[in-house]
PDB file of C-alpha atoms in Angstrom:
ATOM      1  CA  LEU H   1       2.291   1.565 -12.413  1.00 89.00           C
ATOM      2  CA  ARG H   2       2.857  -2.073 -11.519  1.00 92.00           C
ATOM      3  CA  ASN H   3       4.130  -2.728 -15.029  1.00 94.00           C
ATOM      4  CA  LEU H   4       7.117  -0.454 -14.446  1.00 96.00           C
ATOM      5  CA  PRO H   5      10.364  -2.087 -13.276  1.00 97.00           C
ATOM      6  CA  ASP H   6      10.767  -2.662  -9.541  1.00 97.00           C
ATOM      7  CA  GLU H   7      13.936  -0.550  -9.621  1.00 98.00           C
ATOM      8  CA  THR H   8      11.974   2.549 -10.653  1.00 98.00           C
ATOM      9  CA  VAL H   9      12.651   5.258  -8.079  1.00 97.00           C
ATOM     10  CA  VAL H  10       9.563   6.945  -6.618  1.00 94.00           C
ATOM     11  CA  TYR H  11       9.821  10.501  -5.317  1.00 92.00           C
ATOM     12  CA  CYS H  12       6.836  11.805  -3.415  1.00 87.00           C
ATOM     13  CA  ALA H  13       6.455  15.445  -2.500  1.00 82.00           C
ATOM     14  CA  HIS H  14       6.002  15.077   1.258  1.00 85.00           C
ATOM     15  CA  GLU H  15       7.189  12.935   4.147  1.00 89.00           C
ATOM     16  CA  TYR H  16       3.981  10.957   4.678  1.00 91.00           C
ATOM     17  CA  THR H  17       5.573   7.523   4.734  1.00 92.00           C
ATOM     18  CA  ALA H  18       5.121   6.879   8.469  1.00 93.00           C
ATOM     19  CA  SER H  19       1.432   7.816   8.526  1.00 94.00           C
ATOM     20  CA  ASN H  20       0.803   5.928   5.289  1.00 95.00           C
ATOM     21  CA  ALA H  21       2.497   2.861   6.768  1.00 96.00           C
ATOM     22  CA  LYS H  22       0.188   2.978   9.801  1.00 97.00           C
ATOM     23  CA  PHE H  23      -2.797   2.947   7.488  1.00 97.00           C
ATOM     24  CA  ALA H  24      -1.297   0.157   5.394  1.00 98.00           C
ATOM     25  CA  LEU H  25      -0.842  -1.967   8.529  1.00 98.00           C
ATOM     26  CA  SER H  26      -4.463  -1.367   9.466  1.00 98.00           C
ATOM     27  CA  VAL H  27      -5.663  -2.962   6.220  1.00 98.00           C
ATOM     28  CA  GLU H  28      -2.912  -5.559   5.711  1.00 98.00           C
ATOM     29  CA  PRO H  29      -1.387  -6.382   9.113  1.00 98.00           C
ATOM     30  CA  ASN H  30      -0.063  -9.784   8.040  1.00 98.00           C
ATOM     31  CA  ASN H  31       2.069  -8.455   5.167  1.00 98.00           C
ATOM     32  CA  GLY H  32       5.638  -9.368   6.150  1.00 98.00           C
ATOM     33  CA  ALA H  33       7.218  -6.952   3.670  1.00 98.00           C
ATOM     34  CA  LEU H  34       5.103  -4.150   5.114  1.00 98.00           C
ATOM     35  CA  GLN H  35       6.055  -5.072   8.681  1.00 98.00           C
ATOM     36  CA  GLN H  36       9.725  -4.908   7.714  1.00 98.00           C
ATOM     37  CA  ARG H  37       9.244  -1.605   5.898  1.00 97.00           C
ATOM     38  CA  VAL H  38       7.543  -0.104   8.967  1.00 97.00           C
ATOM     39  CA  GLN H  39      10.570  -1.035  11.068  1.00 97.00           C
ATOM     40  CA  GLU H  40      12.856   0.675   8.524  1.00 97.00           C
ATOM     41  CA  ILE H  41      10.642   3.767   8.453  1.00 96.00           C
ATOM     42  CA  THR H  42      10.551   3.962  12.243  1.00 96.00           C
ATOM     43  CA  LYS H  43      14.336   3.694  12.446  1.00 97.00           C
ATOM     44  CA  LEU H  44      14.884   6.379   9.799  1.00 96.00           C
ATOM     45  CA  ARG H  45      12.393   8.812  11.306  1.00 95.00           C
ATOM     46  CA  ALA H  46      13.855   8.304  14.798  1.00 96.00           C
ATOM     47  CA  GLN H  47      17.129   9.575  13.329  1.00 97.00           C
ATOM     48  CA  ASN H  48      15.278  12.430  11.598  1.00 95.00           C
ATOM     49  CA  LEU H  49      16.221  10.927   8.224  1.00 95.00           C
ATOM     50  CA  PRO H  50      13.928  10.898   5.175  1.00 94.00           C
ATOM     51  CA  THR H  51      12.127   7.761   4.080  1.00 94.00           C
ATOM     52  CA  VAL H  52      11.886   8.924   0.493  1.00 94.00           C
ATOM     53  CA  PRO H  53      12.594   8.169  -2.234  1.00 94.00           C
ATOM     54  CA  SER H  54      11.501   4.558  -2.371  1.00 95.00           C
ATOM     55  CA  THR H  55      11.394   2.081  -5.217  1.00 97.00           C
ATOM     56  CA  LEU H  56       8.394   0.854  -7.081  1.00 97.00           C
ATOM     57  CA  GLY H  57       9.294  -2.641  -5.895  1.00 97.00           C
ATOM     58  CA  GLU H  58       8.875  -1.507  -2.278  1.00 97.00           C
ATOM     59  CA  GLU H  59       5.599   0.187  -3.155  1.00 96.00           C
ATOM     60  CA  LYS H  60       4.279  -2.894  -4.956  1.00 97.00           C
ATOM     61  CA  ALA H  61       5.035  -4.976  -1.876  1.00 98.00           C
ATOM     62  CA  THR H  62       3.703  -2.569   0.763  1.00 98.00           C
ATOM     63  CA  ASN H  63       1.359   0.080  -0.653  1.00 97.00           C
ATOM     64  CA  PRO H  64      -2.292  -0.948  -0.267  1.00 97.00           C
ATOM     65  CA  PHE H  65      -3.301   1.153  -3.264  1.00 97.00           C
ATOM     66  CA  LEU H  66      -1.026  -0.950  -5.463  1.00 96.00           C
ATOM     67  CA  ARG H  67      -2.123  -4.179  -3.773  1.00 96.00           C
ATOM     68  CA  CYS H  68      -5.860  -3.778  -3.211  1.00 94.00           C
ATOM     69  CA  ASP H  69      -6.910  -5.907  -6.174  1.00 91.00           C
ATOM     70  CA  ILE H  70      -4.436  -8.705  -5.366  1.00 93.00           C
ATOM     71  CA  SER H  71      -4.631  -8.895  -1.569  1.00 95.00           C
ATOM     72  CA  SER H  72      -7.642 -10.682  -0.133  1.00 94.00           C
ATOM     73  CA  GLU H  73      -6.571  -9.441   3.314  1.00 96.00           C
ATOM     74  CA  ILE H  74      -6.903  -5.804   2.233  1.00 96.00           C
ATOM     75  CA  GLN H  75     -10.228  -6.529   0.577  1.00 95.00           C
ATOM     76  CA  GLN H  76     -11.586  -8.220   3.684  1.00 95.00           C
ATOM     77  CA  ASN H  77     -10.418  -5.406   5.955  1.00 96.00           C
ATOM     78  CA  VAL H  78     -12.095  -2.681   3.883  1.00 95.00           C
ATOM     79  CA  GLY H  79     -15.350  -4.611   3.603  1.00 93.00           C
ATOM     80  CA  VAL H  80     -15.130  -5.966   0.067  1.00 90.00           C
ATOM     81  CA  THR H  81     -17.190  -9.007  -0.702  1.00 79.00           C
ATOM     82  CA  THR H  82     -16.429 -10.733  -3.980  1.00 64.00           C
ATOM     83  CA  THR H  83     -17.719 -13.864  -5.603  1.00 51.00           C
ATOM     84  CA  SER H  84     -14.669 -14.176  -7.828  1.00 51.00           C
ATOM     85  CA  ALA H  85     -12.691 -17.384  -7.376  1.00 45.00           C
ATOM     86  CA  SER H  86      -9.447 -15.449  -7.537  1.00 54.00           C
ATOM     87  CA  THR H  87      -8.489 -11.826  -7.085  1.00 57.00           C
ATOM     88  CA  THR H  88      -6.647 -12.078 -10.405  1.00 60.00           C
ATOM     89  CA  ASP H  89     -10.015 -12.682 -12.102  1.00 69.00           C
ATOM     90  CA  LEU H  90     -11.477  -9.316 -11.077  1.00 79.00           C
ATOM     91  CA  ASP H  91     -12.795  -7.126 -13.875  1.00 85.00           C
ATOM     92  CA  LEU H  92     -11.943  -3.443 -14.099  1.00 88.00           C
ATOM     93  CA  GLU H  93     -15.182  -2.348 -12.453  1.00 89.00           C
ATOM     94  CA  ALA H  94     -14.567  -4.623  -9.460  1.00 89.00           C
ATOM     95  CA  GLN H  95     -10.983  -3.383  -9.214  1.00 90.00           C
ATOM     96  CA  ALA H  96     -12.192   0.230  -9.227  1.00 92.00           C
ATOM     97  CA  GLN H  97     -14.745  -0.512  -6.505  1.00 92.00           C
ATOM     98  CA  ILE H  98     -12.065  -2.122  -4.340  1.00 94.00           C
ATOM     99  CA  PHE H  99      -9.720   0.831  -4.890  1.00 96.00           C
ATOM    100  CA  ALA H 100     -12.536   3.220  -3.920  1.00 96.00           C
ATOM    101  CA  LYS H 101     -13.122   1.322  -0.670  1.00 96.00           C
ATOM    102  CA  VAL H 102      -9.428   1.521   0.180  1.00 97.00           C
ATOM    103  CA  ARG H 103      -9.426   5.256  -0.622  1.00 97.00           C
ATOM    104  CA  LYS H 104     -12.478   5.785   1.622  1.00 97.00           C
ATOM    105  CA  ALA H 105     -10.819   3.793   4.410  1.00 97.00           C
ATOM    106  CA  LYS H 106      -7.726   5.995   4.106  1.00 97.00           C
ATOM    107  CA  ASP H 107      -9.835   9.161   4.104  1.00 97.00           C
ATOM    108  CA  ASN H 108     -11.479   8.009   7.341  1.00 96.00           C
ATOM    109  CA  PHE H 109      -8.293   6.748   8.991  1.00 95.00           C
TER     110      PHE H 109
END
């Protein structure tokens, strides 16, 4: 998905953005783009307005499932230990294991 243009519009089926943002903050609290997005979501929901659709650019910047292999903060907060010098050096198996840990964290959130 990350290879698609940032302008790609993303339509999800349900209004889960606020609860998903809370989870995202729990695993990547220092993400400035996410902090800003949470403020936008809060404002929209307070006015009973939808938060969807979004763009893939927003998702790439704030969605932990699209960031888990590139954010050491997410990895640390879901209990990933890696010996790789850089998160960009992770092989597919390591990426899948990180994604699975994020999924489990979300399931237990």
